[in-house]
Short mmCIF file of C-alpha atoms in Angstrom, two decimals:
data_model
loop_
_atom_site.label_atom_id
_atom_site.label_comp_id
_atom_site.label_asym_id
_atom_site.label_seq_id
_atom_site.Cartn_x
_atom_site.Cartn_y
_atom_site.Cartn_z
CA MET P 1 -0.02 0.03 0.01
CA ALA P 2 2.93 2.30 0.67
CA ASP P 3 3.74 2.39 -3.10
CA GLN P 4 0.16 3.52 -3.81
CA GLN P 5 0.29 6.63 -1.54
CA PHE P 6 2.02 9.81 -2.54
CA ASP P 7 2.30 13.47 -1.82
CA LEU P 8 1.67 14.31 -5.41
CA ILE P 9 0.35 12.38 -8.44
CA VAL P 10 0.72 14.01 -11.86
CA ILE P 11 -1.47 12.76 -14.70
CA GLY P 12 0.26 13.30 -18.01
CA SER P 13 4.00 13.34 -18.74
CA GLY P 14 4.35 16.14 -21.27
CA PRO P 15 6.57 19.22 -20.63
CA GLY P 16 4.10 20.50 -18.06
CA GLY P 17 3.61 17.16 -16.22
CA TYR P 18 7.19 15.80 -16.14
CA VAL P 19 8.68 19.21 -15.21
CA ALA P 20 6.14 19.66 -12.43
CA ALA P 21 7.03 16.09 -11.15
CA ILE P 22 10.72 16.85 -11.12
CA ARG P 23 10.22 20.16 -9.20
CA ALA P 24 7.96 18.32 -6.65
CA SER P 25 10.71 15.74 -6.15
CA GLN P 26 13.30 18.50 -5.70
CA LEU P 27 11.13 19.99 -2.98
CA GLY P 28 10.97 16.72 -1.09
CA MET P 29 7.59 15.41 -2.27
CA LYS P 30 7.00 11.75 -2.87
CA THR P 31 5.79 11.91 -6.50
CA ALA P 32 4.28 9.69 -9.11
CA ILE P 33 3.44 10.37 -12.74
CA VAL P 34 0.80 8.60 -14.85
CA GLU P 35 1.25 8.19 -18.61
CA ARG P 36 -0.92 6.22 -21.08
CA GLU P 37 1.42 6.44 -24.07
CA SER P 38 5.08 7.54 -24.14
CA LEU P 39 6.91 9.66 -21.58
CA GLY P 40 7.31 13.23 -22.82
CA GLY P 41 3.67 13.45 -24.02
CA ILE P 42 2.66 14.90 -27.34
CA CYS P 43 5.39 17.54 -27.41
CA LEU P 44 8.40 15.26 -27.26
CA ASN P 45 6.80 12.36 -29.29
CA TRP P 46 4.37 13.93 -31.74
CA GLY P 47 4.75 17.74 -31.49
CA CYS P 48 7.41 20.25 -30.71
CA ILE P 49 10.48 18.11 -31.06
CA PRO P 50 9.86 15.75 -34.01
CA THR P 51 8.52 18.57 -36.12
CA LYS P 52 11.70 20.53 -35.54
CA ALA P 53 13.68 17.51 -36.66
CA LEU P 54 11.61 17.47 -39.86
CA LEU P 55 12.05 21.13 -40.38
CA ARG P 56 15.82 20.79 -39.87
CA SER P 57 15.95 18.24 -42.68
CA ALA P 58 14.07 20.67 -44.89
CA GLU P 59 16.45 23.43 -43.98
CA VAL P 60 19.58 21.32 -44.79
CA LEU P 61 17.93 20.41 -48.13
CA HIS P 62 17.39 24.06 -48.84
CA LEU P 63 21.03 24.86 -48.11
CA ALA P 64 22.08 21.99 -50.33
CA LYS P 65 19.89 23.28 -53.19
CA THR P 66 21.33 26.76 -52.82
CA ALA P 67 24.95 25.63 -52.23
CA SER P 68 26.20 27.51 -55.37
CA ALA P 69 25.26 30.79 -53.72
CA TYR P 70 27.96 29.97 -51.12
CA GLY P 71 30.53 28.93 -53.71
CA LEU P 72 29.92 25.27 -53.08
CA LYS P 73 29.07 22.36 -55.41
CA VAL P 74 26.35 19.89 -54.53
CA ASP P 75 25.18 17.56 -57.22
CA LYS P 76 21.44 16.61 -57.36
CA ALA P 77 20.38 17.59 -53.84
CA ASP P 78 17.49 15.35 -52.98
CA PHE P 79 15.89 13.65 -49.96
CA ASP P 80 14.87 10.15 -48.79
CA LEU P 81 11.43 10.47 -47.20
CA ASP P 82 11.81 7.35 -45.07
CA GLY P 83 15.22 8.62 -43.90
CA VAL P 84 13.85 12.04 -42.96
CA VAL P 85 10.97 10.44 -40.99
CA LYS P 86 13.34 7.89 -39.42
CA ARG P 87 15.61 10.63 -38.08
CA SER P 88 12.63 12.59 -36.65
CA ARG P 89 11.31 9.47 -34.87
CA GLY P 90 14.79 8.68 -33.59
CA VAL P 91 15.09 12.16 -32.07
CA ALA P 92 11.69 11.75 -30.40
CA ALA P 93 12.65 8.35 -29.03
CA GLN P 94 15.91 9.63 -27.68
CA LEU P 95 14.21 12.47 -25.82
CA SER P 96 11.44 10.23 -24.44
CA GLY P 97 14.18 7.94 -23.12
CA GLY P 98 15.77 11.02 -21.56
CA VAL P 99 12.56 11.74 -19.66
CA LYS P 100 12.51 8.15 -18.43
CA HIS P 101 16.09 8.70 -17.11
CA LEU P 102 15.00 11.93 -15.40
CA MET P 103 12.17 10.20 -13.67
CA LYS P 104 14.51 7.54 -12.31
CA LYS P 105 17.15 10.07 -11.36
CA ASN P 106 14.51 12.08 -9.32
CA LYS P 107 12.97 8.96 -7.78
CA ILE P 108 9.58 9.59 -9.41
CA THR P 109 7.34 6.59 -9.75
CA VAL P 110 6.12 6.08 -13.31
CA ILE P 111 2.64 4.48 -13.61
CA GLU P 112 1.61 3.26 -17.02
CA GLY P 113 -2.09 3.33 -17.94
CA ASP P 114 -5.24 5.40 -18.32
CA ALA P 115 -6.20 7.48 -15.30
CA ARG P 116 -9.62 8.64 -14.01
CA LEU P 117 -10.54 10.41 -10.83
CA GLU P 118 -13.01 9.59 -8.08
CA LYS P 119 -13.93 11.42 -4.84
CA GLY P 120 -11.22 10.89 -2.25
CA THR P 121 -10.26 12.33 1.22
CA ASN P 122 -7.48 14.95 0.83
CA ALA P 123 -7.65 14.93 -2.99
CA PRO P 124 -9.41 12.83 -5.60
CA ASP P 125 -8.35 9.23 -5.75
CA VAL P 126 -6.54 8.23 -8.93
CA ILE P 127 -7.66 4.98 -10.55
CA VAL P 128 -5.31 3.69 -13.26
CA LYS P 129 -6.33 1.01 -15.78
CA ASP P 130 -3.28 -0.87 -17.04
CA ALA P 131 -2.79 -2.53 -20.40
CA LYS P 132 -4.49 -5.72 -19.14
CA GLY P 133 -7.59 -3.80 -18.05
CA LYS P 134 -6.82 -4.03 -14.35
CA ASP P 135 -7.72 -1.07 -12.18
CA THR P 136 -5.40 0.08 -9.32
CA THR P 137 -6.34 2.89 -6.92
CA TYR P 138 -3.60 5.43 -5.88
CA LYS P 139 -4.00 8.08 -3.22
CA ALA P 140 -2.25 11.43 -2.86
CA LYS P 141 -2.39 14.64 -0.92
CA HIS P 142 -2.49 16.52 -4.23
CA VAL P 143 -3.31 15.56 -7.82
CA LEU P 144 -2.09 17.61 -10.78
CA LEU P 145 -3.74 17.21 -14.18
CA ALA P 146 -1.43 17.78 -17.20
CA THR P 147 -3.29 15.75 -19.89
CA GLY P 148 -2.77 18.22 -22.70
CA ALA P 149 -4.81 18.56 -25.83
CA ARG P 150 -5.36 17.03 -29.24
CA ALA P 151 -6.14 18.22 -32.77
CA ARG P 152 -9.57 19.73 -33.24
CA ALA P 153 -11.94 18.39 -35.89
CA ILE P 154 -15.27 19.69 -37.22
CA PRO P 155 -17.21 16.55 -38.35
CA GLN P 156 -20.33 18.50 -39.25
CA ALA P 157 -18.24 20.42 -41.84
CA GLY P 158 -16.56 17.35 -43.09
CA LEU P 159 -13.28 18.42 -41.49
CA GLU P 160 -12.40 15.13 -39.83
CA PRO P 161 -9.23 13.14 -40.11
CA ASP P 162 -9.25 9.63 -41.48
CA GLY P 163 -5.57 8.75 -41.18
CA LYS P 164 -5.13 8.28 -44.96
CA LEU P 165 -6.31 11.26 -47.00
CA VAL P 166 -7.02 13.79 -44.25
CA TRP P 167 -4.23 14.08 -41.73
CA THR P 168 -3.66 15.63 -38.33
CA TYR P 169 -0.16 16.52 -37.16
CA ARG P 170 0.41 12.78 -36.26
CA GLU P 171 -0.06 11.53 -39.81
CA ALA P 172 1.76 14.59 -41.25
CA MET P 173 4.86 13.63 -39.23
CA VAL P 174 5.04 10.08 -40.54
CA PRO P 175 3.87 10.29 -44.20
CA ASP P 176 3.81 7.07 -46.16
CA VAL P 177 3.97 9.06 -49.41
CA MET P 178 5.07 12.53 -50.37
CA PRO P 179 1.91 14.34 -51.54
CA LYS P 180 2.44 16.15 -54.82
CA ARG P 181 -0.39 18.49 -53.90
CA LEU P 182 -1.16 19.40 -50.27
CA LEU P 183 -3.93 21.46 -48.63
CA VAL P 184 -3.24 22.88 -45.19
CA ILE P 185 -6.40 24.08 -43.44
CA GLY P 186 -5.35 26.66 -40.82
CA SER P 187 -2.38 29.00 -40.71
CA GLY P 188 -1.39 29.04 -37.05
CA ALA P 189 2.03 27.84 -36.04
CA ILE P 190 1.24 24.15 -36.62
CA GLY P 191 -0.27 24.66 -40.06
CA ILE P 192 2.49 26.99 -41.25
CA GLU P 193 5.27 24.74 -40.01
CA PHE P 194 3.89 21.79 -41.97
CA ALA P 195 3.29 23.96 -44.98
CA SER P 196 6.89 25.15 -44.86
CA PHE P 197 8.25 21.58 -44.49
CA TYR P 198 6.21 20.08 -47.34
CA ASN P 199 6.81 23.09 -49.58
CA GLU P 200 10.58 22.76 -49.19
CA LEU P 201 10.35 19.04 -50.09
CA GLY P 202 8.53 19.84 -53.30
CA SER P 203 4.82 19.56 -52.59
CA GLU P 204 2.49 22.11 -54.19
CA VAL P 205 1.14 23.66 -50.94
CA THR P 206 -2.08 25.57 -50.58
CA VAL P 207 -2.92 27.17 -47.18
CA VAL P 208 -6.47 28.15 -46.39
CA GLU P 209 -7.12 30.52 -43.43
CA ALA P 210 -10.57 31.61 -42.26
CA VAL P 211 -9.51 35.12 -41.05
CA ASP P 212 -8.04 37.85 -43.17
CA ARG P 213 -4.32 36.97 -42.59
CA ILE P 214 -2.04 34.10 -41.81
CA LEU P 215 -0.47 33.62 -38.30
CA PRO P 216 -3.47 35.49 -36.71
CA ALA P 217 -1.77 35.70 -33.31
CA GLU P 218 1.18 37.61 -34.65
CA ASP P 219 1.76 41.26 -35.33
CA LYS P 220 -0.04 42.19 -38.54
CA GLU P 221 3.13 43.67 -40.16
CA ILE P 222 5.20 40.62 -39.29
CA ALA P 223 2.53 38.25 -40.54
CA ALA P 224 2.30 40.19 -43.88
CA PHE P 225 6.10 39.91 -44.21
CA ALA P 226 5.89 36.14 -43.66
CA HIS P 227 2.93 35.83 -46.09
CA LYS P 228 4.92 37.50 -48.85
CA SER P 229 7.95 35.31 -48.22
CA PHE P 230 5.90 32.03 -48.29
CA GLU P 231 4.28 33.05 -51.55
CA LYS P 232 7.73 33.90 -53.00
CA GLN P 233 8.71 30.33 -52.12
CA GLY P 234 5.78 28.97 -54.15
CA MET P 235 2.97 28.51 -51.65
CA THR P 236 -0.53 29.41 -52.53
CA ILE P 237 -2.28 31.21 -49.61
CA LYS P 238 -5.97 31.99 -49.41
CA THR P 239 -7.13 34.17 -46.49
CA ALA P 240 -10.64 35.07 -45.47
CA ALA P 241 -11.55 31.70 -46.93
CA GLN P 242 -13.74 28.86 -45.72
CA VAL P 243 -13.47 25.16 -46.50
CA LYS P 244 -17.10 24.13 -46.98
CA GLY P 245 -16.43 20.46 -47.44
CA LEU P 246 -14.07 17.70 -48.50
CA LYS P 247 -14.97 15.10 -51.08
CA LYS P 248 -12.67 12.09 -50.92
CA GLY P 249 -11.60 10.00 -53.92
CA GLU P 250 -9.48 6.88 -53.99
CA ASP P 251 -6.24 8.63 -53.53
CA SER P 252 -7.20 12.35 -53.60
CA VAL P 253 -9.40 14.93 -52.01
CA THR P 254 -11.44 17.74 -53.53
CA ALA P 255 -11.92 20.68 -51.28
CA GLU P 256 -14.81 23.12 -51.77
CA VAL P 257 -13.41 26.53 -50.74
CA SER P 258 -15.40 29.78 -50.46
CA VAL P 259 -13.32 32.97 -51.07
CA GLY P 260 -14.70 36.40 -51.55
CA GLY P 261 -18.25 35.15 -52.11
CA LYS P 262 -17.11 32.66 -54.80
CA THR P 263 -16.68 28.98 -54.44
CA GLU P 264 -13.80 27.06 -56.05
CA LYS P 265 -12.72 23.48 -56.04
CA ILE P 266 -9.16 22.48 -55.18
CA GLU P 267 -8.01 18.90 -55.87
CA VAL P 268 -5.12 17.66 -53.73
CA ASP P 269 -3.49 14.45 -52.72
CA ARG P 270 -3.63 15.04 -48.96
CA VAL P 271 -5.11 17.47 -46.43
CA ILE P 272 -3.68 18.54 -43.11
CA LEU P 273 -6.10 19.81 -40.54
CA ALA P 274 -4.56 22.49 -38.32
CA ILE P 275 -7.74 24.20 -37.06
CA GLY P 276 -6.99 24.44 -33.36
CA ILE P 277 -7.05 22.00 -30.48
CA VAL P 278 -9.34 20.40 -27.95
CA ALA P 279 -8.43 19.74 -24.34
CA ASN P 280 -8.06 16.14 -23.14
CA SER P 281 -10.59 16.62 -20.32
CA GLU P 282 -13.06 13.81 -21.01
CA GLY P 283 -12.93 10.41 -19.34
CA LEU P 284 -11.31 11.78 -16.20
CA GLY P 285 -14.44 12.04 -14.15
CA LEU P 286 -14.16 15.77 -13.82
CA GLU P 287 -17.85 16.54 -14.05
CA LYS P 288 -18.71 14.37 -11.07
CA LEU P 289 -16.09 16.12 -9.00
CA GLY P 290 -17.54 19.56 -9.86
CA VAL P 291 -14.57 20.76 -11.89
CA LYS P 292 -15.58 23.76 -14.01
CA LEU P 293 -14.94 23.52 -17.75
CA ASP P 294 -14.86 26.23 -20.45
CA ARG P 295 -15.09 24.79 -23.97
CA THR P 296 -13.31 21.56 -22.90
CA HIS P 297 -10.65 23.43 -20.90
CA VAL P 298 -10.33 23.19 -17.13
CA VAL P 299 -10.84 26.55 -15.38
CA VAL P 300 -7.98 27.34 -12.90
CA ASP P 301 -6.55 30.28 -11.01
CA GLY P 302 -2.92 31.51 -11.31
CA PHE P 303 -1.67 28.64 -9.26
CA GLY P 304 -3.43 25.92 -11.19
CA ARG P 305 -6.14 25.40 -8.51
CA THR P 306 -9.45 24.04 -9.88
CA GLY P 307 -11.59 24.80 -6.82
CA VAL P 308 -11.83 21.15 -5.96
CA LYS P 309 -9.83 20.30 -2.83
CA GLY P 310 -6.39 18.92 -3.78
CA LEU P 311 -6.95 19.01 -7.48
CA TYR P 312 -4.83 21.18 -9.85
CA ALA P 313 -4.45 21.61 -13.61
CA ILE P 314 -1.84 23.10 -15.92
CA GLY P 315 -0.79 23.36 -19.53
CA ASP P 316 -2.92 22.92 -22.67
CA LEU P 317 -5.69 21.36 -20.56
CA THR P 318 -6.34 24.88 -19.09
CA GLY P 319 -6.29 26.87 -22.27
CA GLY P 320 -3.97 29.06 -24.36
CA PRO P 321 -1.49 29.91 -25.23
CA TRP P 322 -0.99 26.23 -26.02
CA LEU P 323 2.80 26.11 -25.66
CA ALA P 324 5.11 23.61 -23.99
CA HIS P 325 7.20 26.27 -22.16
CA LYS P 326 4.05 27.87 -20.76
CA ALA P 327 2.99 24.47 -19.42
CA SER P 328 6.36 23.82 -17.81
CA HIS P 329 6.38 27.20 -16.09
CA GLU P 330 2.84 26.72 -14.84
CA GLY P 331 3.82 23.35 -13.48
CA VAL P 332 6.70 24.78 -11.47
CA ILE P 333 4.55 27.60 -10.05
CA CYS P 334 1.76 25.15 -9.19
CA VAL P 335 4.09 22.72 -7.33
CA GLU P 336 5.96 25.50 -5.56
CA LYS P 337 2.68 26.86 -4.34
CA ILE P 338 1.61 23.39 -3.07
CA ALA P 339 4.96 23.11 -1.26
CA GLY P 340 4.66 26.57 0.24
CA ALA P 341 7.73 27.80 -1.60
CA ILE P 342 5.95 30.89 -3.06
CA ASP P 343 3.19 33.17 -1.74
CA GLU P 344 -0.07 34.45 -3.22
CA ALA P 345 1.66 37.44 -4.76
CA HIS P 346 3.30 35.48 -7.54
CA PRO P 347 0.65 33.63 -9.68
CA PHE P 348 1.30 32.59 -13.25
CA ASP P 349 0.47 35.24 -15.89
CA ASN P 350 0.44 34.93 -19.66
CA TRP P 351 1.83 38.51 -20.19
CA ASN P 352 5.40 37.39 -20.95
CA VAL P 353 5.05 34.02 -22.78
CA PRO P 354 7.00 34.07 -26.08
CA GLY P 355 5.57 32.46 -29.18
CA CYS P 356 7.64 30.87 -31.89
CA THR P 357 6.91 29.43 -35.39
CA TYR P 358 9.75 27.38 -36.93
CA SER P 359 8.94 27.88 -40.58
CA HIS P 360 11.26 29.42 -43.22
CA PRO P 361 11.47 32.27 -42.35
CA GLN P 362 10.95 31.81 -38.63
CA VAL P 363 8.58 33.99 -36.68
CA ALA P 364 8.86 34.89 -32.97
CA SER P 365 7.14 37.33 -30.57
CA VAL P 366 6.35 38.32 -27.04
CA GLY P 367 3.97 40.88 -25.58
CA LEU P 368 1.51 43.11 -27.31
CA THR P 369 1.23 43.49 -31.10
CA GLU P 370 1.25 47.12 -32.39
CA GLU P 371 -2.51 46.83 -32.98
CA GLU P 372 -3.09 45.71 -29.39
CA ALA P 373 -0.69 48.34 -27.99
CA LYS P 374 -2.61 51.10 -29.77
CA LYS P 375 -5.75 49.94 -28.06
CA THR P 376 -4.24 50.74 -24.69
CA GLY P 377 -4.34 54.41 -25.53
CA LYS P 378 -0.67 54.84 -24.62
CA LYS P 379 1.70 56.93 -26.74
CA LEU P 380 4.00 54.49 -28.48
CA ASN P 381 7.53 54.43 -29.73
CA VAL P 382 7.83 51.78 -32.51
CA GLY P 383 11.23 50.74 -33.82
CA LYS P 384 11.97 48.52 -36.81
CA PHE P 385 15.23 47.17 -38.27
CA PRO P 386 15.58 44.98 -41.37
CA PHE P 387 17.87 41.99 -41.73
CA ILE P 388 19.42 43.58 -44.86
CA GLY P 389 21.16 46.11 -42.56
CA ASN P 390 22.86 43.46 -40.50
CA GLY P 391 26.36 42.06 -41.51
CA LYS P 392 25.89 38.65 -40.01
CA ALA P 393 22.53 38.16 -41.76
CA ILE P 394 24.10 38.99 -45.09
CA ALA P 395 27.11 36.69 -44.38
CA LEU P 396 24.62 33.86 -43.59
CA GLY P 397 22.80 34.42 -46.83
CA GLU P 398 19.67 35.42 -44.93
CA PRO P 399 19.06 39.06 -45.69
CA GLU P 400 15.20 38.87 -45.53
CA GLY P 401 13.66 39.62 -42.17
CA LEU P 402 12.51 42.26 -39.75
CA VAL P 403 12.79 43.05 -36.03
CA LYS P 404 10.20 45.26 -34.45
CA THR P 405 9.97 46.77 -30.91
CA ILE P 406 7.03 48.58 -29.28
CA PHE P 407 7.63 50.83 -26.26
CA ASP P 408 5.51 53.00 -24.00
CA ALA P 409 6.82 56.43 -24.99
CA GLU P 410 6.33 57.86 -21.50
CA THR P 411 7.65 55.06 -19.28
CA GLY P 412 10.01 53.29 -21.64
CA GLU P 413 8.32 49.91 -20.93
CA LEU P 414 8.80 47.33 -23.66
CA LEU P 415 5.24 46.46 -24.52
CA GLY P 416 6.03 43.97 -27.30
CA ALA P 417 8.68 42.63 -29.63
CA HIS P 418 8.15 40.85 -32.95
CA MET P 419 10.51 39.26 -35.42
CA VAL P 420 10.56 37.42 -38.71
CA GLY P 421 13.68 35.89 -40.31
CA ALA P 422 16.49 33.45 -39.76
CA GLU P 423 17.02 32.22 -36.16
CA VAL P 424 14.60 34.64 -34.59
CA THR P 425 13.22 31.86 -32.34
CA GLU P 426 16.66 31.89 -30.77
CA LEU P 427 16.71 35.70 -30.41
CA ILE P 428 13.29 36.40 -28.87
CA GLN P 429 14.35 35.30 -25.34
CA GLY P 430 16.50 38.42 -25.07
CA TYR P 431 13.39 40.57 -25.18
CA VAL P 432 11.52 38.18 -22.80
CA ILE P 433 14.32 38.65 -20.24
CA ALA P 434 14.21 42.39 -20.74
CA ARG P 435 10.46 42.44 -20.02
CA GLU P 436 10.78 40.16 -17.03
CA GLY P 437 13.59 42.35 -15.64
CA GLU P 438 11.55 45.52 -16.36
CA LEU P 439 14.37 46.96 -18.47
CA THR P 440 13.40 50.18 -20.20
CA GLU P 441 14.01 51.44 -23.69
CA GLU P 442 17.01 53.44 -22.34
CA ASP P 443 18.40 50.39 -20.53
CA LEU P 444 18.37 48.42 -23.72
CA MET P 445 19.93 51.33 -25.68
CA HIS P 446 22.85 51.29 -23.26
CA THR P 447 23.39 47.54 -23.51
CA ILE P 448 26.30 46.26 -25.56
CA PHE P 449 25.42 43.59 -28.16
CA PRO P 450 28.27 41.57 -29.65
CA HIS P 451 29.46 42.03 -33.22
CA PRO P 452 28.92 40.40 -35.65
CA THR P 453 25.71 38.76 -34.51
CA LEU P 454 22.05 38.71 -35.48
CA SER P 455 21.35 40.01 -32.00
CA GLU P 456 22.63 43.44 -33.07
CA MET P 457 19.33 43.82 -34.91
CA MET P 458 17.55 43.70 -31.54
CA HIS P 459 19.67 46.68 -30.35
CA GLU P 460 19.12 48.54 -33.65
CA ALA P 461 15.34 48.10 -33.43
CA VAL P 462 15.42 49.61 -29.95
CA LEU P 463 17.48 52.49 -31.23
CA ALA P 464 15.12 52.88 -34.18
CA SER P 465 12.26 53.46 -31.72
CA GLU P 466 13.86 56.84 -31.00
CA GLY P 467 15.07 57.44 -34.58
CA ARG P 468 18.64 56.51 -33.65
CA ALA P 469 19.29 53.34 -35.76
CA MET P 470 22.91 53.22 -36.97
CA HIS P 471 22.99 50.93 -39.91
CA ILE P 472 19.93 51.75 -41.92
#
């Protein structure tokens, strides 16, 4: 019975769950984690990591194709689809194995199976059904839900995956064939990343987005820059467009798309659905416990508390932004609150969560867009600096891009920062740290950035907000 009683049981081993479990163990809590598939959750196995491995293969292929621009000779640059997928799956397996090692290192008990909750004493009891169908009851002082989310489907509109012709991210990561023609429905980060990958490998890619621009969560100017770049690479992008239905053939799909009041038919080999996500909140017994849900997501406060004694929730299960790093940070705050390591004055807040899209070009941002900042009524200082003015960008052969900063003109507060171009997903953290440390426009102006680096553009964009840019 001792092995069935814990201080904390975490349900779900994605970046939110396993990080929370590690932090709990560090704080001296006897911890268990329940996982029904592979350690690392969707992110490590079917999301963040394997997609980046695919995109890296596409990036290397692009460099090989353009080798002559660097004075190099590469004959017949091509790809092996099975090899590309195999590498991606290998990376995922390696990192999942790494999580297993971390669980062992931190003395965290791993329980395999499907979990559901029932009313308990200090916290809900956790009943886990193993692969043989046997139920085992585990008890804990605290239970943390980190069950994540899955791809959204709209069956009534015919937008439902079938695993063959209509894919979600899972099928798109392990294609059995390379589609000559591909339709991507949805232009958020997931849709655009897959569009970028398949476009580089030679597919004729069409992206359909319901709103009036791609990457709807990004700054309008940055999204427009990316849109132009993607079209230059050969993508077809249709915004303010609706897919009214999908008619499946033997090995093709015909999509009925409404654009500008007119309906057109697009025949493709495969379709990728990237129209949002749905929280994995069903089957857990939450309704019986009185847990409040909002459109499948669990409602929590800034410490992950659900309002049910001893029950907490974090990550994609609780709503957007649906990002692994946000889930991990939420998990740490939640566990530290449980352990009494932080007080009520420091709840989790979404105000400084960076967003990244790993397409070509990359897109990254943090804070308010210019449109959002204008709605605050504050006087703004907006700075912009193009990649073409940066020596390192030119040397890399990546002269297309833009860095944009938005400051409160009166206080110097960095309200938002937005980037598009090579490696911007590695640069954005500089602005995240600046916001967290409450550095002002003047502080950043007085900071020395190394030369030659892409990071110099971050400095130049700050200088540009006061009309002081040096290299443009």
